[in-house]
């Protein structure tokens, strides 16, 4: 990474972002959030800007397999990282199981939060598979995680749905997680 | 957001020199700093990215304690089997904070240094001695429902919002620091944070260029641990009151107790008075209520937050009762 400090108003950083398996070269103002780099520079507009303050989850993407808020990080901090957005989860003719489940369960109304919900759920299922506890796990010492509806709701609390499609979002995730309603 | 230049350091010993220029700040997870920069409450002109420093490990120590690297993510520490097994209240506190996305990004060092969520600190049109020293405190006569009831001053009634730091206080954590001259020191967490006094903009004893490298936890004290957080919604919300309790009993007598409160003061609030009111006493509601009175003896409400005094007492009693029940039912 090269950081220019020439005496112009705005320094420009040259970085390479690996997005959905492709390396992309960018020259960015260091202030550019990862979210704005994805949407405004790489034209990957599937990732949505809601609050731009880490409160709504619409901008959720996966970095090295972990879900994060792309609005609250700088693009320059993520060169060499493996970034996956909603566009990278599947091909149109072969939906990711969570995408198919969201359609099957009608887990959205306006759809604006949906890319973030789905990327978040991908990360969430990986966390549960790794045995990570949550705030509602009865015993944090236990390595066994059962994805009850309460667990899914708690683990997805960083994703707001203003249309309140929550019951169907939980159902869609439950379908993919393989659990029964409880 | 104001313009800034950016550099990344890969060697902890280079961090101090990099951050010595005027207007420079460290950035790690960025989940609090970038939010404040967007609002121009924080206006660094140079950012030194320390997020890739090799300070991400949780290590066992010979004395039975652990050392948590400052760059470890909150979520990774909450999931660590040693933390879950020996310091379960720390895992509970980490999991009670923020959202999964934020916990995956936020570092342990950054969690310690996060700023208050006082709405007047965030409102750049309002008076705030913490944001702009000398301008006054709009919260004193404003909407102060979430504000401090202990250790506050007429200059500032903001609270420290961390869940994690409350349990670290009960665990008597030591904060490990690295200075630009490469000297290191350890500061007890209770000494790390300052009371607001007349200088609420000074929140910790960190010196210019000093960087948190780790949090060292002594071996866990005997007994059961519990962190309880009371808030306006069930998830993804800051606490109104929280309490960390570590308590051991022998035949229904309390043998040792540690108590710390969160969101009651400018710093995580370890309460030695409460602990003294518990130790050697029978594990009964009468004891808990007396301890709660001791905990809140010097509490001062500011109007909208008067309810927090009673809420803190009840939260303590309930948490003590639950923890003792667990402790006597399943000795650790």
Tab-separated table of C-alpha atoms in Angstrom:
chain	number	residue	atom	x	y	z
A	1	UNK	CA	0.000	0.000	0.000
A	2	UNK	CA	1.201	3.424	-0.869
A	3	UNK	CA	0.008	6.470	0.989
A	4	UNK	CA	0.571	9.831	-0.606
A	5	UNK	CA	1.123	12.815	1.650
A	6	UNK	CA	1.588	15.425	-1.083
A	7	UNK	CA	0.338	18.860	-0.040
A	8	UNK	CA	-3.015	18.739	-1.786
A	9	UNK	CA	-6.274	19.116	0.100
A	10	UNK	CA	-6.938	15.419	-0.005
A	11	UNK	CA	-4.376	12.629	0.018
A	12	UNK	CA	-5.048	9.650	-2.216
A	13	UNK	CA	-4.385	6.060	-1.216
A	14	UNK	CA	-3.809	3.331	-3.783
A	15	UNK	CA	-5.168	0.007	-2.642
A	16	UNK	CA	-6.200	-3.387	-3.977
A	17	UNK	CA	-9.456	-4.811	-2.683
A	18	UNK	CA	-10.329	-8.461	-3.215
A	19	UNK	CA	-14.083	-8.446	-3.683
A	20	UNK	CA	-16.022	-11.606	-4.481
A	21	UNK	CA	-12.797	-13.294	-5.556
A	22	UNK	CA	-11.633	-10.526	-7.885
A	23	UNK	CA	-8.753	-8.150	-7.186
A	24	UNK	CA	-9.731	-4.547	-7.874
A	25	UNK	CA	-7.297	-1.616	-7.955
A	26	UNK	CA	-8.578	1.642	-6.523
A	27	UNK	CA	-7.346	5.160	-5.833
A	28	UNK	CA	-9.308	6.477	-2.913
A	29	UNK	CA	-9.551	9.390	-0.552
A	30	UNK	CA	-8.618	7.699	2.759
A	31	UNK	CA	-11.953	8.847	4.178
A	32	UNK	CA	-13.832	6.467	1.848
A	33	UNK	CA	-15.750	3.887	3.853
A	34	UNK	CA	-15.657	0.315	2.603
A	35	UNK	CA	-19.370	0.728	1.895
A	36	UNK	CA	-18.814	3.755	-0.355
A	37	UNK	CA	-15.893	2.025	-2.094
A	38	UNK	CA	-18.151	-0.922	-2.913
A	39	UNK	CA	-21.126	1.145	-4.045
A	40	UNK	CA	-19.636	4.290	-5.580
A	41	UNK	CA	-16.313	3.035	-6.924
A	42	UNK	CA	-16.907	-0.643	-7.723
A	43	UNK	CA	-20.617	-0.150	-8.509
A	44	UNK	CA	-21.613	-3.103	-6.368
A	45	UNK	CA	-24.859	-1.559	-5.218
A	46	UNK	CA	-26.291	-4.696	-3.628
A	47	UNK	CA	-24.794	-3.605	-0.316
A	48	UNK	CA	-27.092	-0.916	1.045
A	49	UNK	CA	-26.527	2.294	2.970
A	50	UNK	CA	-29.090	2.725	5.734
A	51	UNK	CA	-27.948	4.734	8.739
A	52	UNK	CA	-24.221	4.976	7.830
A	53	UNK	CA	-23.468	4.759	11.579
A	54	UNK	CA	-23.373	1.024	12.308
A	55	UNK	CA	-26.853	0.933	13.761
A	56	UNK	CA	-28.993	-0.739	11.088
A	57	UNK	CA	-26.928	-3.531	9.503
A	58	UNK	CA	-28.025	-2.847	5.898
A	59	UNK	CA	-24.355	-2.526	4.887
A	60	UNK	CA	-23.298	-5.914	6.304
A	61	UNK	CA	-20.624	-7.707	4.267
A	62	UNK	CA	-18.247	-10.574	5.033
A	63	UNK	CA	-14.552	-9.901	5.561
A	64	UNK	CA	-12.439	-13.037	5.764
A	65	UNK	CA	-15.688	-14.876	6.496
A	66	UNK	CA	-16.767	-12.581	9.341
A	67	UNK	CA	-19.761	-10.250	9.108
A	68	UNK	CA	-19.072	-6.566	9.723
A	69	UNK	CA	-20.695	-3.168	9.072
A	70	UNK	CA	-19.020	-1.840	5.924
A	71	UNK	CA	-20.096	1.736	6.769
A	72	UNK	CA	-17.944	1.788	9.918
A	73	UNK	CA	-14.632	0.830	8.386
A	74	UNK	CA	-12.278	2.471	5.922
A	75	UNK	CA	-11.602	0.852	2.550
A	76	UNK	CA	-7.870	1.529	3.005
A	77	UNK	CA	-7.867	-0.726	6.063
A	78	UNK	CA	-8.928	-3.729	3.997
A	79	UNK	CA	-6.452	-4.274	1.203
A	80	UNK	CA	-5.487	-7.940	1.039
A	81	UNK	CA	-8.669	-8.898	2.873
A	82	UNK	CA	-11.184	-11.268	1.299
A	83	UNK	CA	-14.444	-9.310	0.963
A	84	UNK	CA	-17.724	-10.984	0.013
A	85	UNK	CA	-20.865	-8.992	-0.763
A	86	UNK	CA	-24.386	-10.146	-1.620
A	87	UNK	CA	-23.316	-10.215	-5.294
A	88	UNK	CA	-20.663	-12.804	-4.457
A	89	UNK	CA	-22.877	-15.282	-2.645
A	90	UNK	CA	-24.360	-16.902	-5.735
A	91	UNK	CA	-25.136	-16.760	-9.415
A	92	UNK	CA	-28.667	-15.698	-10.454
A	93	UNK	CA	-29.516	-19.217	-11.598
A	94	UNK	CA	-28.090	-20.824	-8.463
A	95	UNK	CA	-29.203	-18.951	-5.399
A	96	UNK	CA	-27.486	-19.279	-2.064
A	97	UNK	CA	-29.679	-21.429	0.229
A	98	UNK	CA	-30.412	-18.366	2.369
A	99	UNK	CA	-31.499	-16.365	-0.680
A	100	UNK	CA	-33.821	-19.188	-1.705
A	101	UNK	CA	-35.175	-19.464	1.834
A	102	UNK	CA	-35.844	-15.694	2.027
A	103	UNK	CA	-37.905	-15.974	-1.186
A	104	UNK	CA	-39.687	-19.131	-0.030
A	105	UNK	CA	-40.578	-17.590	3.341
A	106	UNK	CA	-41.388	-14.123	1.960
A	107	UNK	CA	-38.811	-12.746	4.388
A	108	UNK	CA	-38.932	-9.134	3.183
A	109	UNK	CA	-41.298	-6.439	2.087
A	110	UNK	CA	-39.393	-3.490	0.604
A	111	UNK	CA	-36.170	-5.511	0.394
A	112	UNK	CA	-33.792	-2.737	1.341
A	113	UNK	CA	-32.379	-4.510	4.411
A	114	UNK	CA	-32.353	-7.929	2.715
A	115	UNK	CA	-28.773	-8.039	1.336
A	116	UNK	CA	-27.498	-7.111	4.773
A	117	UNK	CA	-29.814	-9.606	6.458
A	118	UNK	CA	-28.587	-12.412	4.181
A	119	UNK	CA	-24.882	-11.584	4.493
A	120	UNK	CA	-25.363	-11.310	8.241
A	121	UNK	CA	-27.123	-14.686	8.360
A	122	UNK	CA	-24.261	-16.299	6.416
A	123	UNK	CA	-21.823	-14.996	9.005
A	124	UNK	CA	-24.153	-15.922	11.857
A	125	UNK	CA	-24.495	-19.546	10.774
A	126	UNK	CA	-20.701	-19.836	10.586
A	127	UNK	CA	-20.376	-18.379	14.095
A	128	UNK	CA	-22.931	-20.838	15.476
A	129	UNK	CA	-21.210	-23.726	13.680
A	130	UNK	CA	-17.948	-22.682	15.331
A	131	UNK	CA	-19.696	-22.932	18.713
A	132	UNK	CA	-19.730	-19.222	19.486
A	133	UNK	CA	-22.157	-18.392	22.311
A	134	UNK	CA	-24.606	-15.476	22.304
A	135	UNK	CA	-26.243	-13.281	24.935
A	136	UNK	CA	-29.156	-15.756	25.209
A	137	UNK	CA	-27.055	-18.925	25.350
A	138	UNK	CA	-27.967	-20.409	28.773
A	139	UNK	CA	-24.378	-21.390	29.631
A	140	UNK	CA	-21.566	-19.570	27.832
A	141	UNK	CA	-19.239	-22.387	28.890
A	142	UNK	CA	-21.091	-24.897	26.727
A	143	UNK	CA	-19.730	-25.500	23.235
A	144	UNK	CA	-23.064	-26.790	21.932
A	145	UNK	CA	-25.181	-24.158	20.214
A	146	UNK	CA	-28.816	-24.925	19.428
A	147	UNK	CA	-30.198	-22.296	17.071
A	148	UNK	CA	-33.582	-21.754	18.692
A	149	UNK	CA	-35.721	-18.849	17.478
A	150	UNK	CA	-34.489	-16.849	20.491
A	151	UNK	CA	-30.887	-17.531	19.463
A	152	UNK	CA	-31.562	-16.502	15.853
A	153	UNK	CA	-33.281	-13.283	16.971
A	154	UNK	CA	-30.473	-12.336	19.350
A	155	UNK	CA	-27.744	-13.154	16.850
A	156	UNK	CA	-29.514	-11.144	14.120
A	157	UNK	CA	-30.253	-8.108	16.315
A	158	UNK	CA	-27.690	-6.018	14.415
A	159	UNK	CA	-29.947	-6.065	11.354
A	160	UNK	CA	-32.994	-3.820	11.494
A	161	UNK	CA	-36.011	-4.396	9.213
A	162	UNK	CA	-38.204	-1.320	9.124
A	163	UNK	CA	-40.987	-3.317	7.417
A	164	UNK	CA	-40.813	-5.693	10.402
A	165	UNK	CA	-40.511	-8.902	8.388
A	166	UNK	CA	-38.806	-10.428	11.405
A	167	UNK	CA	-41.015	-13.535	11.833
A	168	UNK	CA	-40.356	-14.584	8.240
A	169	UNK	CA	-36.648	-13.700	8.430
A	170	UNK	CA	-36.352	-15.969	11.477
A	171	UNK	CA	-38.271	-18.701	9.647
A	172	UNK	CA	-36.015	-18.455	6.574
A	173	UNK	CA	-32.861	-18.667	8.653
A	174	UNK	CA	-34.329	-21.495	10.732
A	175	UNK	CA	-35.009	-23.450	7.506
A	176	UNK	CA	-31.362	-23.183	6.461
A	177	UNK	CA	-30.027	-23.797	9.979
A	178	UNK	CA	-32.075	-27.010	10.016
A	179	UNK	CA	-33.896	-26.291	13.272
A	180	UNK	CA	-37.535	-26.640	14.175
A	181	UNK	CA	-39.468	-23.667	15.553
A	182	UNK	CA	-39.078	-23.413	19.314
B	1	UNK	CA	-15.528	14.044	7.750
B	2	UNK	CA	-12.372	16.152	7.889
B	3	UNK	CA	-9.491	15.057	5.604
B	4	UNK	CA	-6.736	12.960	7.118
B	5	UNK	CA	-3.731	10.957	6.010
B	6	UNK	CA	-3.452	7.265	6.744
B	7	UNK	CA	-0.676	4.864	7.545
B	8	UNK	CA	-0.556	1.323	8.839
B	9	UNK	CA	2.063	0.096	11.282
B	10	UNK	CA	3.058	-3.550	11.467
B	11	UNK	CA	5.457	-3.349	14.413
B	12	UNK	CA	4.137	-2.330	17.862
B	13	UNK	CA	7.394	-0.510	18.540
B	14	UNK	CA	6.807	1.752	15.511
B	15	UNK	CA	3.341	2.797	16.669
B	16	UNK	CA	4.409	5.423	19.188
B	17	UNK	CA	6.634	7.276	16.734
B	18	UNK	CA	3.951	7.174	14.042
B	19	UNK	CA	1.328	8.701	16.310
B	20	UNK	CA	3.609	11.452	17.680
B	21	UNK	CA	2.785	13.956	14.957
B	22	UNK	CA	0.212	16.648	15.777
B	23	UNK	CA	-3.387	15.599	15.239
B	24	UNK	CA	-2.567	11.901	14.920
B	25	UNK	CA	-4.706	9.149	16.429
B	26	UNK	CA	-4.586	5.382	16.552
B	27	UNK	CA	-7.372	3.511	14.780
B	28	UNK	CA	-8.179	-0.143	15.391
B	29	UNK	CA	-11.697	-1.481	14.791
B	30	UNK	CA	-12.863	2.065	14.113
B	31	UNK	CA	-16.454	1.325	15.139
B	32	UNK	CA	-16.533	4.226	17.601
B	33	UNK	CA	-13.835	6.543	16.201
B	34	UNK	CA	-15.169	6.591	12.618
B	35	UNK	CA	-18.695	7.196	13.866
B	36	UNK	CA	-17.417	10.219	15.826
B	37	UNK	CA	-15.312	11.377	12.861
B	38	UNK	CA	-18.361	11.365	10.593
B	39	UNK	CA	-20.032	13.687	13.093
B	40	UNK	CA	-16.793	15.747	13.326
B	41	UNK	CA	-16.710	15.254	17.080
B	42	UNK	CA	-13.316	13.633	16.530
B	43	UNK	CA	-11.154	15.389	13.925
B	44	UNK	CA	-7.800	13.611	13.588
B	45	UNK	CA	-5.571	14.768	10.735
B	46	UNK	CA	-3.584	11.535	10.618
B	47	UNK	CA	-4.668	7.972	11.399
B	48	UNK	CA	-2.231	5.274	12.464
B	49	UNK	CA	-3.829	1.888	11.808
B	50	UNK	CA	-2.794	-0.560	14.535
B	51	UNK	CA	-5.420	-3.191	13.711
B	52	UNK	CA	-2.955	-5.596	12.099
B	53	UNK	CA	-0.382	-5.534	14.885
B	54	UNK	CA	0.401	-9.022	16.215
B	55	UNK	CA	-1.525	-8.358	19.426
B	56	UNK	CA	-4.520	-10.617	18.853
B	57	UNK	CA	-3.739	-13.628	21.028
B	58	UNK	CA	-5.304	-14.847	24.243
B	59	UNK	CA	-2.446	-16.456	26.191
B	60	UNK	CA	-2.341	-18.516	29.364
B	61	UNK	CA	-0.105	-17.087	32.088
B	62	UNK	CA	1.946	-19.174	34.553
B	63	UNK	CA	-0.053	-17.858	37.519
B	64	UNK	CA	-3.324	-19.158	36.065
B	65	UNK	CA	-4.393	-15.844	34.615
B	66	UNK	CA	-4.643	-14.868	30.953
B	67	UNK	CA	-3.300	-12.099	28.768
B	68	UNK	CA	-5.675	-10.767	26.107
B	69	UNK	CA	-4.058	-8.973	23.175
B	70	UNK	CA	-5.462	-5.468	22.657
B	71	UNK	CA	-6.129	-6.113	18.962
B	72	UNK	CA	-8.240	-9.238	19.550
B	73	UNK	CA	-11.822	-8.790	18.367
B	74	UNK	CA	-14.530	-8.633	21.038
B	75	UNK	CA	-16.264	-11.629	19.434
B	76	UNK	CA	-13.131	-13.769	19.414
B	77	UNK	CA	-12.477	-13.127	23.097
B	78	UNK	CA	-16.124	-13.887	23.958
B	79	UNK	CA	-15.760	-17.205	22.095
B	80	UNK	CA	-12.393	-18.149	23.597
B	81	UNK	CA	-12.737	-21.362	25.610
B	82	UNK	CA	-10.515	-20.096	28.434
B	83	UNK	CA	-12.580	-16.936	28.800
B	84	UNK	CA	-15.839	-18.905	28.699
B	85	UNK	CA	-14.557	-21.477	31.156
B	86	UNK	CA	-12.710	-19.360	33.704
B	87	UNK	CA	-14.066	-15.848	33.175
B	88	UNK	CA	-17.669	-16.517	32.084
B	89	UNK	CA	-18.878	-13.075	33.212
B	90	UNK	CA	-16.405	-11.505	30.796
B	91	UNK	CA	-17.880	-13.539	27.936
B	92	UNK	CA	-21.382	-12.565	29.109
B	93	UNK	CA	-20.460	-8.877	29.169
B	94	UNK	CA	-18.859	-8.951	25.723
B	95	UNK	CA	-21.896	-10.755	24.300
B	96	UNK	CA	-24.244	-8.212	25.888
B	97	UNK	CA	-22.544	-5.360	24.031
B	98	UNK	CA	-23.326	-3.974	20.574
B	99	UNK	CA	-24.216	-6.325	17.684
B	100	UNK	CA	-22.446	-9.328	16.196
B	101	UNK	CA	-21.122	-7.206	13.320
B	102	UNK	CA	-19.656	-4.631	15.696
B	103	UNK	CA	-18.193	-7.272	18.016
B	104	UNK	CA	-16.416	-8.833	15.030
B	105	UNK	CA	-14.714	-5.507	14.310
B	106	UNK	CA	-14.269	-3.824	17.673
B	107	UNK	CA	-10.986	-4.508	19.461
B	108	UNK	CA	-10.463	-5.080	23.175
B	109	UNK	CA	-8.270	-1.967	23.462
B	110	UNK	CA	-10.825	0.104	21.581
B	111	UNK	CA	-13.636	-1.141	23.783
B	112	UNK	CA	-11.762	0.195	26.829
B	113	UNK	CA	-11.298	3.589	25.134
B	114	UNK	CA	-14.776	4.044	23.667
B	115	UNK	CA	-16.365	7.415	24.338
B	116	UNK	CA	-19.576	8.138	26.210
B	117	UNK	CA	-22.964	7.942	24.500
B	118	UNK	CA	-24.240	11.082	26.253
B	119	UNK	CA	-26.488	12.708	23.602
B	120	UNK	CA	-25.094	16.165	24.409
B	121	UNK	CA	-21.569	14.914	23.693
B	122	UNK	CA	-22.886	13.848	20.262
B	123	UNK	CA	-24.796	17.105	19.655
B	124	UNK	CA	-22.178	19.589	18.462
B	125	UNK	CA	-24.632	22.470	19.037
B	126	UNK	CA	-24.901	21.634	22.752
B	127	UNK	CA	-22.604	22.632	25.615
B	128	UNK	CA	-20.274	19.783	26.548
B	129	UNK	CA	-17.148	20.038	28.688
B	130	UNK	CA	-16.014	16.631	27.482
B	131	UNK	CA	-16.185	17.545	23.777
B	132	UNK	CA	-15.285	21.242	24.100
B	133	UNK	CA	-13.750	22.009	27.517
B	134	UNK	CA	-15.114	25.114	29.196
B	135	UNK	CA	-18.480	25.209	27.418
B	136	UNK	CA	-20.521	23.716	30.266
B	137	UNK	CA	-22.702	20.631	30.587
B	138	UNK	CA	-26.088	20.624	28.882
B	139	UNK	CA	-26.987	17.325	30.535
B	140	UNK	CA	-27.107	18.795	34.050
B	141	UNK	CA	-30.464	20.432	33.356
B	142	UNK	CA	-31.288	18.520	30.202
B	143	UNK	CA	-32.651	15.066	29.491
B	144	UNK	CA	-30.383	13.091	31.786
B	145	UNK	CA	-32.197	9.784	32.070
B	146	UNK	CA	-29.140	7.695	31.155
B	147	UNK	CA	-26.593	9.714	33.107
B	148	UNK	CA	-24.313	9.097	36.076
B	149	UNK	CA	-25.475	8.658	39.666
B	150	UNK	CA	-22.041	8.100	41.237
B	151	UNK	CA	-18.748	9.999	41.089
B	152	UNK	CA	-20.015	12.707	38.726
B	153	UNK	CA	-19.248	16.434	38.909
B	154	UNK	CA	-20.980	19.638	37.905
B	155	UNK	CA	-18.709	19.630	34.855
B	156	UNK	CA	-19.886	16.256	33.510
B	157	UNK	CA	-22.440	13.563	34.333
B	158	UNK	CA	-21.653	11.286	31.384
B	159	UNK	CA	-21.196	7.535	31.876
B	160	UNK	CA	-18.693	5.082	30.471
B	161	UNK	CA	-20.713	2.786	28.219
B	162	UNK	CA	-18.589	-0.388	28.151
B	163	UNK	CA	-19.993	-3.692	29.386
B	164	UNK	CA	-16.637	-5.466	29.111
B	165	UNK	CA	-14.781	-2.997	31.319
B	166	UNK	CA	-17.259	-3.527	34.176
B	167	UNK	CA	-16.354	-7.208	34.451
B	168	UNK	CA	-12.673	-6.404	33.977
B	169	UNK	CA	-12.964	-4.082	36.988
B	170	UNK	CA	-14.444	-6.864	39.112
B	171	UNK	CA	-11.639	-9.149	37.895
B	172	UNK	CA	-8.990	-6.518	38.826
B	173	UNK	CA	-7.583	-6.456	35.308
B	174	UNK	CA	-4.279	-4.760	34.548
B	175	UNK	CA	-3.926	-2.672	31.394
B	176	UNK	CA	-0.577	-3.159	29.659
B	177	UNK	CA	0.781	-0.033	27.945
B	178	UNK	CA	3.642	0.639	25.518
B	179	UNK	CA	5.113	4.158	25.340
B	180	UNK	CA	6.843	5.734	22.316
B	181	UNK	CA	10.212	5.395	24.156
B	182	UNK	CA	9.488	1.601	24.240
B	183	UNK	CA	8.988	1.558	28.002
B	184	UNK	CA	6.077	-0.519	29.232
B	185	UNK	CA	3.878	-0.277	32.303
B	186	UNK	CA	0.834	-1.922	33.763
B	187	UNK	CA	-2.010	0.068	35.265
B	188	UNK	CA	-4.837	-1.421	37.347
B	189	UNK	CA	-8.101	-0.828	35.495
B	190	UNK	CA	-9.507	1.096	38.457
B	191	UNK	CA	-6.570	3.537	38.187
B	192	UNK	CA	-6.713	3.612	34.378
B	193	UNK	CA	-9.962	5.585	34.241
B	194	UNK	CA	-10.366	9.094	35.675
B	195	UNK	CA	-13.330	10.648	37.441
B	196	UNK	CA	-14.642	13.686	35.555
B	197	UNK	CA	-13.793	16.343	38.159
B	198	UNK	CA	-13.199	19.632	36.327
B	199	UNK	CA	-11.484	17.897	33.368
B	200	UNK	CA	-13.994	15.426	31.895
B	201	UNK	CA	-12.184	15.516	28.535
B	202	UNK	CA	-9.385	13.553	30.245
B	203	UNK	CA	-10.802	10.068	30.536
B	204	UNK	CA	-7.789	7.838	31.199
B	205	UNK	CA	-4.198	8.071	32.421
B	206	UNK	CA	-2.884	7.254	28.920
B	207	UNK	CA	0.061	9.502	28.069
B	208	UNK	CA	0.619	10.959	24.559
B	209	UNK	CA	1.626	8.181	22.169
B	210	UNK	CA	0.977	5.407	24.666
B	211	UNK	CA	-0.785	2.360	23.240
B	212	UNK	CA	-2.708	-0.408	24.974
B	213	UNK	CA	-1.006	-3.702	24.078
B	214	UNK	CA	-2.935	-6.121	26.296
B	215	UNK	CA	-5.288	-6.687	29.207
B	216	UNK	CA	-3.925	-9.027	31.857
B	217	UNK	CA	-6.432	-10.901	34.002
B	218	UNK	CA	-5.254	-12.393	37.301
B	219	UNK	CA	-6.475	-15.920	38.084
B	220	UNK	CA	-10.242	-15.838	38.604
B	221	UNK	CA	-11.341	-15.281	42.214
B	222	UNK	CA	-13.233	-18.165	43.824
B	223	UNK	CA	-16.973	-18.451	43.298
B	224	UNK	CA	-19.500	-17.922	40.571
B	225	UNK	CA	-19.470	-15.007	38.172
B	226	UNK	CA	-22.399	-13.189	36.615
B	227	UNK	CA	-22.938	-10.102	34.486
B	228	UNK	CA	-26.431	-8.667	34.316
B	229	UNK	CA	-27.372	-5.812	32.014
B	230	UNK	CA	-30.633	-3.861	32.278
B	231	UNK	CA	-31.551	-1.813	29.213
B	232	UNK	CA	-34.461	-0.328	27.292
B	233	UNK	CA	-34.620	-3.182	24.766
B	234	UNK	CA	-33.565	-6.805	24.901
B	235	UNK	CA	-30.611	-6.605	22.525
B	236	UNK	CA	-28.251	-4.162	20.826
B	237	UNK	CA	-28.638	-1.350	23.358
B	238	UNK	CA	-26.446	0.319	25.953
B	239	UNK	CA	-27.131	-0.406	29.596
B	240	UNK	CA	-29.150	1.742	31.965
B	241	UNK	CA	-27.582	-0.233	34.801
B	242	UNK	CA	-25.339	-3.247	34.741
B	243	UNK	CA	-23.657	-5.233	37.465
B	244	UNK	CA	-20.834	-7.745	37.585
B	245	UNK	CA	-20.797	-10.085	40.562
B	246	UNK	CA	-18.281	-12.722	41.640
B	247	UNK	CA	-19.371	-14.422	44.830
B	248	UNK	CA	-18.361	-17.478	46.845
B	249	UNK	CA	-20.295	-19.021	49.732
B	250	UNK	CA	-19.613	-21.677	52.334
B	251	UNK	CA	-22.645	-23.181	54.082
B	252	UNK	CA	-24.758	-20.165	53.152
B	253	UNK	CA	-22.226	-17.618	54.380
B	254	UNK	CA	-20.614	-15.320	51.827
B	255	UNK	CA	-16.856	-15.881	51.947
B	256	UNK	CA	-15.712	-13.539	49.169
B	257	UNK	CA	-17.458	-11.039	46.906
B	258	UNK	CA	-16.550	-8.726	44.073
B	259	UNK	CA	-19.040	-6.175	42.735
B	260	UNK	CA	-18.780	-3.623	39.936
B	261	UNK	CA	-21.506	-1.499	38.345
B	262	UNK	CA	-21.734	-0.241	34.768
B	263	UNK	CA	-23.339	2.924	33.352
B	264	UNK	CA	-23.539	4.544	36.786
B	265	UNK	CA	-20.397	6.685	36.535
B	266	UNK	CA	-17.676	8.175	34.345
B	267	UNK	CA	-15.804	4.890	34.798
B	268	UNK	CA	-16.637	1.263	35.506
B	269	UNK	CA	-17.601	1.430	39.188
B	270	UNK	CA	-15.971	-1.139	41.452
B	271	UNK	CA	-17.765	-0.987	44.793
B	272	UNK	CA	-15.552	-1.991	47.701
B	273	UNK	CA	-18.262	-0.823	50.141
B	274	UNK	CA	-20.697	-3.312	48.655
B	275	UNK	CA	-18.157	-6.105	48.869
B	276	UNK	CA	-17.479	-5.303	52.544
B	277	UNK	CA	-21.215	-5.414	53.253
B	278	UNK	CA	-21.408	-8.918	51.786
B	279	UNK	CA	-18.319	-10.687	53.075
B	280	UNK	CA	-18.880	-12.862	56.146
B	281	UNK	CA	-22.651	-12.307	56.087
B	282	UNK	CA	-25.406	-14.857	55.460
B	283	UNK	CA	-26.419	-15.190	51.799
B	284	UNK	CA	-29.911	-13.764	52.297
B	285	UNK	CA	-32.014	-11.012	50.784
B	286	UNK	CA	-31.520	-8.926	53.937
B	287	UNK	CA	-27.756	-8.994	53.349
B	288	UNK	CA	-28.175	-8.153	49.659
B	289	UNK	CA	-30.433	-5.209	50.471
B	290	UNK	CA	-27.962	-3.860	53.023
B	291	UNK	CA	-25.179	-4.236	50.438
B	292	UNK	CA	-27.301	-2.400	47.871
B	293	UNK	CA	-27.843	0.459	50.305
B	294	UNK	CA	-24.074	0.597	50.871
B	295	UNK	CA	-23.484	0.610	47.102
B	296	UNK	CA	-25.758	3.612	46.534
B	297	UNK	CA	-25.047	5.545	49.757
B	298	UNK	CA	-23.352	8.409	47.879
B	299	UNK	CA	-25.576	8.216	44.775
B	300	UNK	CA	-27.012	11.490	43.443
B	301	UNK	CA	-29.868	11.675	40.959
B	302	UNK	CA	-30.157	14.556	38.502
B	303	UNK	CA	-33.886	14.366	37.841
B	304	UNK	CA	-34.654	12.050	34.964
B	305	UNK	CA	-32.132	9.480	36.161
B	306	UNK	CA	-33.341	9.287	39.786
B	307	UNK	CA	-34.852	5.875	39.018
B	308	UNK	CA	-31.392	4.462	38.301
B	309	UNK	CA	-30.536	4.514	42.024
B	310	UNK	CA	-33.373	2.156	42.890
B	311	UNK	CA	-32.808	0.166	39.695
B	312	UNK	CA	-29.147	-0.355	40.609
B	313	UNK	CA	-30.129	-1.651	44.058
B	314	UNK	CA	-32.685	-4.080	42.679
B	315	UNK	CA	-30.375	-5.246	39.890
B	316	UNK	CA	-27.668	-5.977	42.446
B	317	UNK	CA	-30.021	-7.909	44.765
B	318	UNK	CA	-31.425	-9.985	41.924
B	319	UNK	CA	-28.001	-10.740	40.484
B	320	UNK	CA	-26.579	-11.702	43.878
B	321	UNK	CA	-29.534	-14.016	44.552
B	322	UNK	CA	-29.236	-15.677	41.129
B	323	UNK	CA	-25.479	-16.080	41.389
B	324	UNK	CA	-25.578	-17.544	44.895
B	325	UNK	CA	-28.246	-19.999	43.789
B	326	UNK	CA	-26.019	-21.115	40.918
B	327	UNK	CA	-23.028	-21.260	43.216
B	328	UNK	CA	-24.658	-23.388	45.900
B	329	UNK	CA	-26.385	-25.580	43.316
B	330	UNK	CA	-23.257	-26.282	41.310
B	331	UNK	CA	-19.982	-25.520	43.098
B	332	UNK	CA	-17.265	-24.298	40.801
